[in-house]
Short mmCIF file of C-alpha atoms in Angstrom, two decimals:
data_model
loop_
_atom_site.label_atom_id
_atom_site.label_comp_id
_atom_site.label_asym_id
_atom_site.label_seq_id
_atom_site.Cartn_x
_atom_site.Cartn_y
_atom_site.Cartn_z
CA MET A 191 0.00 0.00 0.00
CA SER A 192 1.38 3.42 -0.93
CA ARG A 193 1.80 6.20 1.59
CA ARG A 194 -0.82 8.90 1.94
CA PHE A 195 -1.15 12.64 2.51
CA ASN A 196 -1.78 13.12 6.21
CA THR A 197 -4.12 15.79 7.63
CA ALA A 198 -4.73 14.38 11.13
CA GLY A 199 -2.07 14.23 13.80
CA PRO A 200 1.69 13.67 13.48
CA CYS A 201 3.00 12.03 10.32
CA ARG A 202 4.24 8.44 10.59
CA PRO A 203 7.31 7.25 8.71
CA GLY A 204 6.44 4.65 6.10
CA ILE A 205 2.73 5.51 6.23
CA ASP A 206 2.56 9.23 5.42
CA TYR A 207 4.39 11.39 2.92
CA MET A 208 6.84 13.53 4.92
CA VAL A 209 9.30 16.38 4.52
CA PRO A 210 12.60 15.47 6.34
CA ALA A 211 12.63 16.92 9.86
CA ALA A 212 16.22 18.18 9.72
CA ALA A 213 15.37 20.41 6.78
CA ARG A 214 12.47 22.05 8.62
CA LEU A 215 14.30 22.94 11.84
CA PRO A 216 18.00 23.03 10.98
CA GLU A 217 18.98 25.21 13.97
CA ALA A 218 17.70 22.73 16.57
CA LEU A 219 20.65 20.32 16.46
CA GLY A 220 23.13 23.14 17.11
CA LEU A 221 21.13 24.34 20.12
CA VAL A 222 21.01 20.80 21.54
CA GLU A 223 24.78 20.48 21.13
CA GLN A 224 25.18 23.78 23.02
CA GLU A 225 23.08 22.32 25.86
CA GLY A 226 20.58 25.04 25.11
CA TYR A 227 17.08 25.55 26.44
CA PHE A 228 14.98 27.00 23.64
CA VAL A 229 11.46 27.54 22.31
CA VAL A 230 9.84 26.20 19.14
CA HIS A 231 6.54 27.80 18.15
CA ALA A 232 4.24 27.68 15.15
CA PRO A 233 0.50 27.68 14.35
CA ARG A 234 -1.56 24.52 14.72
CA GLN A 235 -1.05 21.72 12.23
CA THR A 236 2.19 23.12 10.91
CA GLY A 237 4.15 19.97 11.72
CA LYS A 238 5.69 20.81 15.10
CA THR A 239 5.05 17.41 16.65
CA THR A 240 6.05 15.52 13.50
CA THR A 241 9.31 17.47 13.22
CA LEU A 242 10.33 17.23 16.88
CA GLU A 243 9.36 13.55 17.12
CA ALA A 244 11.57 12.79 14.11
CA LEU A 245 14.39 14.89 15.58
CA ALA A 246 14.16 13.05 18.92
CA ARG A 247 14.24 9.73 17.11
CA GLU A 248 17.32 10.75 15.12
CA LEU A 249 19.17 12.07 18.19
CA THR A 250 18.58 8.85 20.12
CA ALA A 251 19.46 6.62 17.17
CA ALA A 252 22.80 8.43 16.74
CA GLY A 253 23.82 7.06 20.15
CA ARG A 254 24.85 10.31 21.80
CA TYR A 255 21.65 11.44 23.53
CA ALA A 256 18.48 10.06 25.09
CA ALA A 257 15.90 12.29 23.41
CA LEU A 258 12.16 12.25 24.04
CA LEU A 259 9.11 14.18 22.88
CA PHE A 260 6.14 14.26 25.26
CA SER A 261 2.97 16.31 25.52
CA CYS A 262 1.64 18.42 28.38
CA GLU A 263 -1.93 18.06 27.08
CA SER A 264 -2.86 15.73 29.95
CA GLY A 265 -2.14 18.54 32.43
CA ARG A 266 -4.69 20.90 30.88
CA ALA A 267 -7.50 19.87 33.24
CA TRP A 268 -5.65 21.10 36.34
CA GLU A 269 -5.12 24.84 35.91
CA ASP A 270 -4.15 25.48 39.53
CA ASP A 271 -3.72 21.94 40.91
CA ILE A 272 0.05 21.76 40.55
CA GLY A 273 0.40 18.28 42.03
CA SER A 274 -2.22 16.63 39.82
CA ALA A 275 -0.94 18.36 36.67
CA SER A 276 2.67 17.40 37.45
CA ARG A 277 1.75 13.76 38.01
CA ALA A 278 -0.24 13.71 34.74
CA VAL A 279 2.75 15.07 32.82
CA LEU A 280 5.13 12.61 34.49
CA GLU A 281 2.83 9.74 33.50
CA ARG A 282 3.07 10.90 29.88
CA ILE A 283 6.86 11.08 30.12
CA ARG A 284 7.04 7.51 31.38
CA ALA A 285 4.54 6.21 28.83
CA GLU A 286 6.40 7.82 25.93
CA ALA A 287 9.79 6.69 27.25
CA ASP A 288 8.56 3.11 27.58
CA ARG A 289 7.22 3.31 24.02
CA VAL A 290 10.24 4.69 22.18
CA LEU A 291 13.40 4.48 24.33
CA PRO A 292 15.61 1.43 24.92
CA LEU A 293 15.34 0.03 28.43
CA PRO A 294 18.67 1.47 29.71
CA LEU A 295 17.57 4.99 28.78
CA ARG A 296 14.17 4.89 30.46
CA PRO A 297 13.53 6.80 33.69
CA PRO A 298 13.80 5.16 37.13
CA ALA A 299 10.97 5.20 39.64
CA TRP A 300 10.01 8.79 40.31
CA PRO A 301 11.15 9.98 43.74
CA GLU A 302 8.83 11.40 46.39
CA ALA A 303 8.77 15.20 46.51
CA ALA A 304 6.61 18.14 47.45
CA GLU A 305 3.87 18.86 44.91
CA GLY A 306 5.66 21.99 43.68
CA ALA A 307 8.91 20.04 43.15
CA LEU A 308 7.68 16.79 41.58
CA LEU A 309 8.94 17.63 38.10
CA VAL A 310 12.38 18.93 39.07
CA ALA A 311 12.96 15.94 41.37
CA ALA A 312 11.89 13.43 38.71
CA LEU A 313 13.99 14.95 35.93
CA THR A 314 17.00 15.20 38.25
CA ALA A 315 16.72 11.50 39.15
CA TRP A 316 16.36 10.53 35.50
CA ALA A 317 19.34 12.64 34.36
CA GLN A 318 21.54 11.14 37.09
CA ALA A 319 20.53 7.56 36.20
CA CYS A 320 20.65 7.88 32.42
CA PRO A 321 23.92 6.87 30.69
CA ARG A 322 23.42 9.62 28.09
CA PRO A 323 22.57 13.33 28.33
CA LEU A 324 18.82 13.87 28.28
CA VAL A 325 17.13 15.99 25.61
CA LEU A 326 13.44 16.75 26.17
CA PHE A 327 10.97 18.27 23.71
CA VAL A 328 8.02 19.53 25.77
CA ASP A 329 5.09 19.60 23.35
CA GLU A 330 1.81 21.50 23.96
CA ILE A 331 3.43 23.54 26.75
CA ASP A 332 0.70 26.14 26.28
CA ALA A 333 -1.92 23.56 27.27
CA LEU A 334 -0.86 24.39 30.85
CA ARG A 335 -2.34 27.49 32.43
CA GLY A 336 -2.23 29.56 35.59
CA GLN A 337 -0.27 28.32 38.59
CA THR A 338 0.49 25.02 36.87
CA LEU A 339 2.36 26.73 34.03
CA ILE A 340 4.22 28.94 36.47
CA SER A 341 5.29 25.87 38.46
CA VAL A 342 6.57 23.94 35.43
CA LEU A 343 8.57 26.88 34.10
CA SER A 344 9.96 27.64 37.54
CA GLN A 345 11.04 24.02 38.10
CA LEU A 346 12.84 23.97 34.77
CA ARG A 347 14.66 27.14 35.76
CA ASP A 348 15.53 25.67 39.15
CA GLY A 349 17.05 22.54 37.63
CA TYR A 350 18.77 24.30 34.73
CA ARG A 351 22.09 24.79 36.54
CA GLY A 352 22.40 21.03 37.16
CA ARG A 353 22.62 20.14 33.48
CA PRO A 354 23.88 17.89 31.98
CA GLY A 355 24.72 15.39 34.74
CA SER A 356 21.91 16.21 37.13
CA PHE A 357 19.26 17.67 34.84
CA PRO A 358 18.28 17.43 31.15
CA ALA A 359 21.08 18.81 29.01
CA SER A 360 18.71 20.50 26.58
CA VAL A 361 14.99 21.31 26.74
CA ALA A 362 12.75 22.74 24.01
CA LEU A 363 9.33 24.13 24.87
CA CYS A 364 6.95 23.74 21.95
CA GLY A 365 3.61 25.53 21.49
CA LEU A 366 1.54 27.96 19.46
CA ARG A 367 3.04 31.17 20.79
CA ASP A 368 6.48 32.48 21.55
CA VAL A 369 7.71 32.52 25.14
CA ARG A 370 6.92 36.23 25.51
CA ASP A 371 3.26 35.25 25.78
CA TYR A 372 3.65 32.68 28.56
CA LYS A 373 3.19 35.49 31.08
CA ALA A 374 -0.37 36.04 29.96
CA ALA A 375 -1.11 32.32 30.04
CA SER A 376 0.26 32.11 33.55
CA GLY A 377 -1.79 34.99 34.86
CA GLY A 378 -0.24 38.04 33.26
CA ASP A 379 1.84 39.24 36.21
CA PRO A 380 5.56 38.86 35.49
CA SER A 381 6.45 39.58 39.13
CA ARG A 382 4.98 36.22 40.10
CA LEU A 383 7.85 34.60 38.22
CA GLY A 384 10.51 36.99 39.46
CA THR A 385 11.45 38.15 35.95
CA SER A 386 10.01 39.95 32.99
CA SER A 387 10.23 36.67 31.10
CA PRO A 388 8.84 33.41 32.49
CA PHE A 389 11.60 31.44 30.72
CA ASN A 390 14.68 33.68 30.84
CA ILE A 391 17.00 30.69 30.44
CA LYS A 392 15.88 30.50 26.82
CA LEU A 393 18.77 30.61 24.38
CA GLU A 394 16.63 31.21 21.29
CA SER A 395 13.10 31.11 19.88
CA LEU A 396 12.61 29.16 16.66
CA ARG A 397 9.53 29.47 14.51
CA LEU A 398 8.74 26.42 12.45
CA GLY A 399 8.01 27.88 9.05
CA ASP A 400 5.73 26.79 6.24
CA PHE A 401 6.95 24.47 3.51
CA THR A 402 9.16 26.07 0.90
CA ALA A 403 8.20 25.69 -2.76
CA ASP A 404 10.90 23.03 -3.13
CA GLU A 405 9.54 21.11 -0.13
CA VAL A 406 6.03 21.10 -1.63
CA ARG A 407 7.46 19.77 -4.88
CA GLU A 408 9.40 17.11 -2.97
CA LEU A 409 6.30 16.05 -1.01
CA TYR A 410 4.14 15.77 -4.12
CA GLY A 411 7.03 14.07 -5.88
CA GLN A 412 6.96 11.28 -3.28
CA HIS A 413 3.44 10.46 -4.43
CA THR A 414 4.55 10.39 -8.06
CA ALA A 415 7.52 8.15 -7.22
CA GLU A 416 5.29 5.65 -5.38
CA THR A 417 2.24 5.60 -7.65
CA GLY A 418 3.44 6.94 -11.00
CA GLN A 419 0.74 9.64 -10.89
CA GLU A 420 2.18 12.98 -11.93
CA PHE A 421 1.29 16.40 -10.57
CA THR A 422 1.63 18.74 -13.54
CA SER A 423 3.96 21.67 -12.92
CA ALA A 424 1.01 24.07 -13.24
CA ALA A 425 -0.91 22.10 -10.59
CA VAL A 426 2.03 22.19 -8.17
CA ASP A 427 2.59 25.91 -8.76
CA ARG A 428 -1.11 26.60 -8.13
CA ALA A 429 -1.04 24.53 -4.93
CA ILE A 430 1.98 26.50 -3.73
CA GLU A 431 0.22 29.77 -4.54
CA LEU A 432 -3.08 28.80 -2.86
CA THR A 433 -1.54 27.38 0.32
CA GLY A 434 1.48 29.61 0.78
CA GLY A 435 3.19 26.39 1.84
CA GLN A 436 1.02 25.94 4.96
CA PRO A 437 1.67 22.23 5.70
CA TRP A 438 -1.88 21.17 6.52
CA LEU A 439 -3.25 22.89 3.42
CA VAL A 440 -0.53 21.39 1.21
CA ASN A 441 -1.46 17.90 2.40
CA ALA A 442 -5.21 18.56 2.44
CA LEU A 443 -5.30 19.78 -1.16
CA ALA A 444 -3.40 16.71 -2.36
CA ARG A 445 -5.51 14.34 -0.26
CA GLU A 446 -8.70 15.89 -1.61
CA VAL A 447 -7.52 15.30 -5.18
CA VAL A 448 -6.13 11.79 -4.67
CA GLU A 449 -8.72 10.34 -2.28
CA LYS A 450 -11.91 12.42 -2.53
CA LEU A 451 -11.91 13.45 -6.18
CA ALA A 452 -10.25 10.08 -6.78
CA VAL A 453 -8.39 11.09 -9.91
CA PRO A 454 -7.35 7.74 -11.48
CA PRO A 455 -3.61 7.05 -10.98
CA VAL A 456 -3.14 6.81 -14.76
CA GLU A 457 -4.26 10.44 -15.15
CA PRO A 458 -2.05 13.41 -14.26
CA ILE A 459 -3.27 15.82 -11.58
CA THR A 460 -4.02 19.17 -13.22
CA ILE A 461 -4.62 22.73 -12.12
CA ASP A 462 -8.38 22.16 -12.53
CA HIS A 463 -8.21 19.32 -9.99
CA VAL A 464 -6.43 21.64 -7.55
CA GLU A 465 -9.10 24.33 -8.03
CA GLN A 466 -11.87 21.81 -7.39
CA ALA A 467 -10.08 20.55 -4.28
CA LYS A 468 -9.69 24.10 -2.97
CA GLU A 469 -13.41 24.79 -3.31
CA ARG A 470 -14.32 21.50 -1.65
CA LEU A 471 -12.01 22.18 1.28
CA ILE A 472 -13.47 25.63 1.86
CA LEU A 473 -17.05 24.44 1.61
CA ALA A 474 -16.42 21.43 3.87
CA ARG A 475 -14.92 23.69 6.56
CA ALA A 476 -12.57 21.00 7.87
CA THR A 477 -11.51 21.21 11.52
CA HIS A 478 -8.37 23.16 10.67
CA LEU A 479 -10.30 25.81 8.75
CA ASP A 480 -13.10 25.87 11.32
CA SER A 481 -10.63 26.62 14.13
CA LEU A 482 -9.27 29.44 11.99
CA ALA A 483 -12.76 30.84 11.45
CA ALA A 484 -13.49 30.71 15.19
CA ARG A 485 -10.72 33.26 15.78
CA LEU A 486 -12.43 35.93 13.68
CA ALA A 487 -14.73 36.99 16.53
CA GLU A 488 -11.80 37.80 18.84
CA PRO A 489 -11.47 41.60 19.33
CA ARG A 490 -7.70 41.63 18.72
CA VAL A 491 -8.20 39.72 15.47
CA ARG A 492 -10.95 42.11 14.33
CA ARG A 493 -8.71 45.08 15.17
CA VAL A 494 -6.19 43.95 12.56
CA LEU A 495 -8.34 42.24 9.94
CA GLY A 496 -11.09 44.90 9.78
CA PRO A 497 -8.90 47.57 8.15
CA VAL A 498 -7.16 44.92 6.02
CA LEU A 499 -10.46 43.74 4.52
CA ALA A 500 -11.49 47.34 3.86
CA GLY A 501 -8.12 48.26 2.32
CA ASP A 502 -7.73 51.06 4.89
CA VAL A 503 -4.49 52.34 6.37
CA LEU A 504 -3.49 50.10 9.27
CA THR A 505 -2.80 52.47 12.17
CA ILE A 506 -0.98 49.84 14.22
CA GLU A 507 2.73 49.78 14.99
CA PRO A 508 4.66 47.01 13.18
CA TYR A 509 5.58 45.42 16.53
CA ASP A 510 2.08 45.70 17.99
CA ASP A 511 1.25 42.58 19.96
CA ASP A 512 -2.00 42.03 18.06
CA ILE A 513 -0.06 41.74 14.80
CA ALA A 514 2.40 39.35 16.47
CA TYR A 515 -0.55 37.37 17.80
CA LEU A 516 -2.11 36.95 14.34
CA ARG A 517 1.27 35.99 12.87
CA ASP A 518 1.81 33.39 15.57
CA LEU A 519 -1.65 31.97 14.86
CA GLY A 520 -0.75 31.81 11.18
CA LEU A 521 -3.67 34.05 10.16
CA ILE A 522 -1.51 36.69 8.49
CA ALA A 523 1.74 36.50 6.56
CA GLN A 524 5.05 36.71 8.41
CA ASP A 525 6.35 39.62 6.32
CA PRO A 526 4.84 43.04 5.55
CA PRO A 527 2.41 44.22 4.35
CA VAL A 528 -0.21 42.82 6.69
CA ARG A 529 -2.31 40.37 4.66
CA ALA A 530 -3.93 36.96 4.94
CA ALA A 531 -1.32 34.21 5.17
CA ASN A 532 -2.45 32.57 1.92
CA PRO A 533 -5.30 32.77 -0.61
CA ILE A 534 -7.24 29.90 0.97
CA TYR A 535 -7.25 31.59 4.39
CA ARG A 536 -8.21 34.84 2.66
CA GLU A 537 -11.16 33.11 1.06
CA VAL A 538 -12.23 31.39 4.29
CA ILE A 539 -12.12 34.69 6.19
CA VAL A 540 -14.36 36.45 3.68
CA ARG A 541 -16.79 33.57 3.28
CA VAL A 542 -17.23 33.22 7.03
CA LEU A 543 -17.80 36.95 7.50
CA ALA A 544 -20.10 37.17 4.47
CA SER A 545 -22.03 33.97 5.20
CA ARG A 546 -24.96 35.81 6.78
CA ILE A 547 -25.23 37.85 3.56
CA GLN A 548 -25.30 34.75 1.36
CA GLU A 549 -28.15 33.32 3.41
CA SER A 550 -30.20 36.48 2.70
CA VAL A 551 -29.79 36.24 -1.07
CA ILE A 552 -32.67 34.40 -2.70
CA ALA A 553 -31.48 34.78 -6.31
CA ASP A 554 -31.09 31.55 -8.28
CA PRO A 555 -27.44 31.16 -9.44
CA ARG A 556 -28.64 29.47 -12.65
CA SER A 557 -30.46 32.64 -13.69
CA PHE A 558 -27.10 34.41 -14.17
CA VAL A 559 -25.88 31.94 -16.79
CA ARG A 560 -26.54 33.03 -20.38
CA PRO A 561 -27.60 30.50 -23.07
CA ASP A 562 -24.01 30.45 -24.38
CA GLY A 563 -22.73 29.46 -20.93
CA THR A 564 -21.15 32.79 -20.01
CA PHE A 565 -21.78 34.69 -16.76
CA ASP A 566 -24.24 37.60 -16.99
CA LEU A 567 -22.36 40.32 -15.12
CA PRO A 568 -24.79 43.17 -15.97
CA LYS A 569 -27.67 41.13 -14.56
CA MET A 570 -25.67 40.43 -11.39
CA LEU A 571 -24.92 44.14 -10.90
CA SER A 572 -28.57 45.08 -11.50
CA GLU A 573 -29.88 42.56 -8.99
CA PHE A 574 -27.20 43.50 -6.47
CA THR A 575 -28.21 47.15 -6.54
CA GLU A 576 -31.82 46.12 -5.87
CA PHE A 577 -30.65 43.97 -2.98
CA TRP A 578 -28.49 46.82 -1.69
CA MET A 579 -31.32 49.37 -1.79
CA GLU A 580 -33.53 47.03 0.23
CA HIS A 581 -31.04 45.61 2.72
CA GLY A 582 -27.81 47.65 2.54
CA GLU A 583 -28.42 50.08 5.42
CA PHE A 584 -29.48 47.32 7.79
CA LEU A 585 -26.58 45.01 6.87
CA THR A 586 -23.94 47.73 7.28
CA SER A 587 -25.35 49.16 10.52
CA ARG A 588 -23.93 46.39 12.70
CA ASP A 589 -20.58 46.68 14.50
CA TYR A 590 -19.16 43.34 13.34
CA TYR A 591 -16.27 44.24 10.98
CA SER A 592 -17.97 47.54 10.30
CA GLU A 593 -14.96 48.92 8.37
CA ALA A 594 -15.49 46.33 5.64
CA ALA A 595 -19.28 45.93 5.87
CA PRO A 596 -20.19 47.24 2.37
CA GLN A 597 -17.49 45.14 0.70
CA LEU A 598 -18.64 42.05 2.62
CA VAL A 599 -22.25 42.62 1.49
CA LEU A 600 -21.22 42.66 -2.18
CA MET A 601 -18.84 39.73 -1.77
CA GLY A 602 -21.50 37.71 -0.01
CA PHE A 603 -24.01 38.43 -2.77
CA LEU A 604 -21.47 37.66 -5.49
CA GLN A 605 -20.39 34.42 -3.86
CA ARG A 606 -24.00 33.26 -3.74
CA VAL A 607 -24.70 33.88 -7.42
CA VAL A 608 -21.32 32.58 -8.67
CA ASN A 609 -21.43 29.54 -6.40
CA GLY A 610 -20.92 26.27 -8.21
CA GLY A 611 -20.16 27.72 -11.63
CA GLY A 612 -17.07 29.85 -11.19
CA TYR A 613 -14.57 31.32 -8.77
CA VAL A 614 -14.03 34.68 -7.08
CA ASP A 615 -10.45 35.76 -6.36
CA ARG A 616 -9.92 38.61 -3.91
CA GLU A 617 -7.12 41.07 -3.21
CA TYR A 618 -7.01 43.65 -0.42
CA GLY A 619 -4.91 46.74 -1.08
CA VAL A 620 -3.83 47.71 2.46
CA GLY A 621 -3.54 51.49 2.66
CA THR A 622 -5.12 52.02 -0.77
CA GLY A 623 -8.76 51.96 0.33
CA ARG A 624 -9.70 49.36 -2.25
CA THR A 625 -10.69 45.71 -2.60
CA ASP A 626 -10.16 43.99 -5.94
CA LEU A 627 -12.29 41.07 -7.13
CA LEU A 628 -11.80 38.81 -10.13
CA ILE A 629 -14.60 36.52 -11.32
CA ARG A 630 -13.27 33.49 -13.21
CA TRP A 631 -16.06 31.72 -15.08
CA PRO A 632 -15.18 28.59 -17.13
CA TYR A 633 -17.55 27.67 -19.94
CA ILE A 634 -17.61 25.39 -23.00
CA VAL A 635 -18.59 26.57 -26.47
CA GLU A 636 -20.38 24.60 -29.18
CA ASP A 637 -17.23 23.02 -30.64
CA GLY A 638 -16.41 21.59 -27.22
CA THR A 639 -13.46 23.86 -26.44
CA ARG A 640 -13.09 25.24 -22.93
CA HIS A 641 -12.92 29.01 -22.35
CA LEU A 642 -12.49 31.24 -19.31
CA GLN A 643 -14.46 34.44 -18.83
CA ARG A 644 -12.81 36.97 -16.51
CA GLU A 645 -14.52 40.00 -14.98
CA ALA A 646 -12.72 42.50 -12.73
CA LEU A 647 -14.34 44.65 -10.04
CA GLU A 648 -12.84 47.23 -7.74
CA LEU A 649 -14.62 48.28 -4.54
CA LYS A 650 -14.09 51.66 -2.87
CA VAL A 651 -15.76 53.33 0.13
CA TRP A 652 -16.45 57.06 0.42
CA ARG A 653 -16.11 57.98 4.09
CA GLU A 654 -16.78 61.16 6.06
CA GLY A 655 -14.05 63.79 5.68
CA ARG A 656 -12.57 62.25 2.55
CA ALA A 657 -12.80 63.21 -1.10
CA ASP A 658 -14.89 61.29 -3.61
CA PRO A 659 -12.76 58.18 -4.36
CA LEU A 660 -13.89 58.04 -8.00
CA ARG A 661 -10.71 59.44 -9.54
CA ALA A 662 -8.37 57.32 -7.42
CA GLY A 663 -10.57 54.29 -8.02
CA LEU A 664 -10.44 54.65 -11.80
CA ARG A 665 -6.67 55.05 -11.73
CA GLN A 666 -6.26 52.00 -9.49
CA LEU A 667 -8.68 49.98 -11.60
CA ASP A 668 -6.60 50.79 -14.69
CA GLY A 669 -3.59 49.30 -12.95
CA TYR A 670 -5.55 46.20 -11.96
CA LEU A 671 -6.86 45.72 -15.51
CA ASP A 672 -3.34 46.18 -16.89
CA ARG A 673 -2.13 43.31 -14.71
CA LEU A 674 -5.01 41.13 -15.84
CA ASP A 675 -4.74 42.21 -19.49
CA LEU A 676 -8.46 43.13 -19.57
CA THR A 677 -10.07 45.95 -21.55
CA THR A 678 -12.91 46.85 -19.20
CA GLY A 679 -14.00 46.53 -15.59
CA VAL A 680 -16.41 47.60 -12.86
CA LEU A 681 -15.87 50.24 -10.17
CA VAL A 682 -18.21 50.15 -7.17
CA VAL A 683 -18.23 53.18 -4.85
CA PHE A 684 -20.09 52.77 -1.56
CA ASP A 685 -21.08 56.13 -0.03
CA GLN A 686 -20.87 55.62 3.72
CA ARG A 687 -20.92 59.31 4.75
CA PRO A 688 -23.50 60.06 7.45
CA ASN A 689 -25.04 62.86 5.33
CA ALA A 690 -25.16 60.85 2.09
CA ALA A 691 -28.32 60.91 0.02
CA ASP A 692 -30.98 58.30 0.63
CA ILE A 693 -29.76 54.86 -0.41
CA ALA A 694 -32.45 54.51 -3.08
CA GLU A 695 -31.53 57.90 -4.60
CA ARG A 696 -27.75 57.41 -4.63
CA THR A 697 -27.68 53.82 -5.91
CA VAL A 698 -27.26 53.90 -9.68
CA ILE A 699 -25.38 52.11 -12.48
CA THR A 700 -23.74 54.25 -15.19
CA THR A 701 -20.61 54.15 -17.36
CA THR A 702 -17.50 56.34 -17.28
CA THR A 703 -14.07 56.50 -18.88
CA SER A 704 -10.86 55.68 -17.03
CA PRO A 705 -7.62 57.71 -17.40
CA ALA A 706 -6.35 54.99 -19.77
CA GLY A 707 -9.43 55.41 -21.97
CA ARG A 708 -11.25 52.25 -20.91
CA THR A 709 -15.04 52.15 -20.68
CA ILE A 710 -15.83 51.38 -17.04
CA THR A 711 -19.14 50.35 -15.50
CA LEU A 712 -19.63 52.61 -12.46
CA VAL A 713 -21.87 51.51 -9.60
CA ARG A 714 -22.60 54.12 -6.95
CA ALA A 715 -24.28 52.66 -3.89
#
């Protein structure tokens, strides 16, 4: 049986396709050799456990260290019961050691100790009995909270000076966030730990990154080598573009194509298969994407994403903790400008926020398909303006992502009427006050050849105290159409000034000419 693309839990050698661990965290070995205590952090389902488990296995197999990965998840239930949480963690250490370590490297019986010293006493006894230096990878450290987290971090600091003979030589704490955030998880008062950092023995913080383009190609190439089924270069490039290399998405797209779409092994996997898989993943709202969507209601997430969705200037310092928080969660890209981490996340964010709009749209998507199979954009714009005149003021009067409310109304309407027949690509121009949309509508003509209709829209908002965005919008739309090599487009201007004319009076569809001489459909709403 061939290996498979894994989307649930750590990857298993020989069963799942895997990127080599050493390539993903190359700095870790050097820190272990320096007897360093360090932090590894990354968003969920990025491959932290898979990578550290493989690294522990390699370190032990080399014969120099006794290395073990264990999880603190079992201590989650005891936020302030230090003794119970410590015993739960020690049980996991013993169970994992019995499972993966040779008998001479396993821990002795744990010694008796006060509840606040159980961990330091146990690790000291193990380090003294073990014939090799101990290396511990403490997974899910952020599952611990309150006094329990404080106690674990404090005990590691207490034992640190005894390394390597009387305490683990190297320890890595692994979780979602960097160590700077452990204070908040432990209660938020740094004085309770006696330092501004709860883990000031840390030598370095490592962030496990997304797959590189070469790693995605290698992973997909493993499937080709085992089954003979080729991913076309265009399909791989599109997968890299859609996922941004996010490991779960990379595996999920491929799994959707291979197992759910069940493309026969004798057929190559094409860009169309990848597009279908992307849509199915978003619509299915798998656990990974659902957990992402659940974050959107958090105030600190809204504070960053609201202006991003609206294309407004982001009045937040580059080192603002909310930006760091979203980067650590994997919601936004690691490098400026602030934007969704990848196109799939961008699509999920919009569809979740616009879902209440879609449910209000009663239009039949089939009614927007012309007899020749093309998409009827003028009909869509006409019906949207009717929808906007009836529901726009109510839908934009709520506080939820109010900065981007008009854009979300249009995107929700558009997604409903395009659903099933085509695709909507979105771009947010941070600081430009615009949102760009591209409708891609595949259709087949009478001779059986496949064609792709493309329609570009730019959305602008006219706010109080600002000039009419028409001129800037036309100029920006020209640039967008130049990139797409299109001759015409649509500019939508939402008037959100408090003293604007009545919505029924101001909502109108006309045409205008752009600075480049293009005929542009202008929607004022």
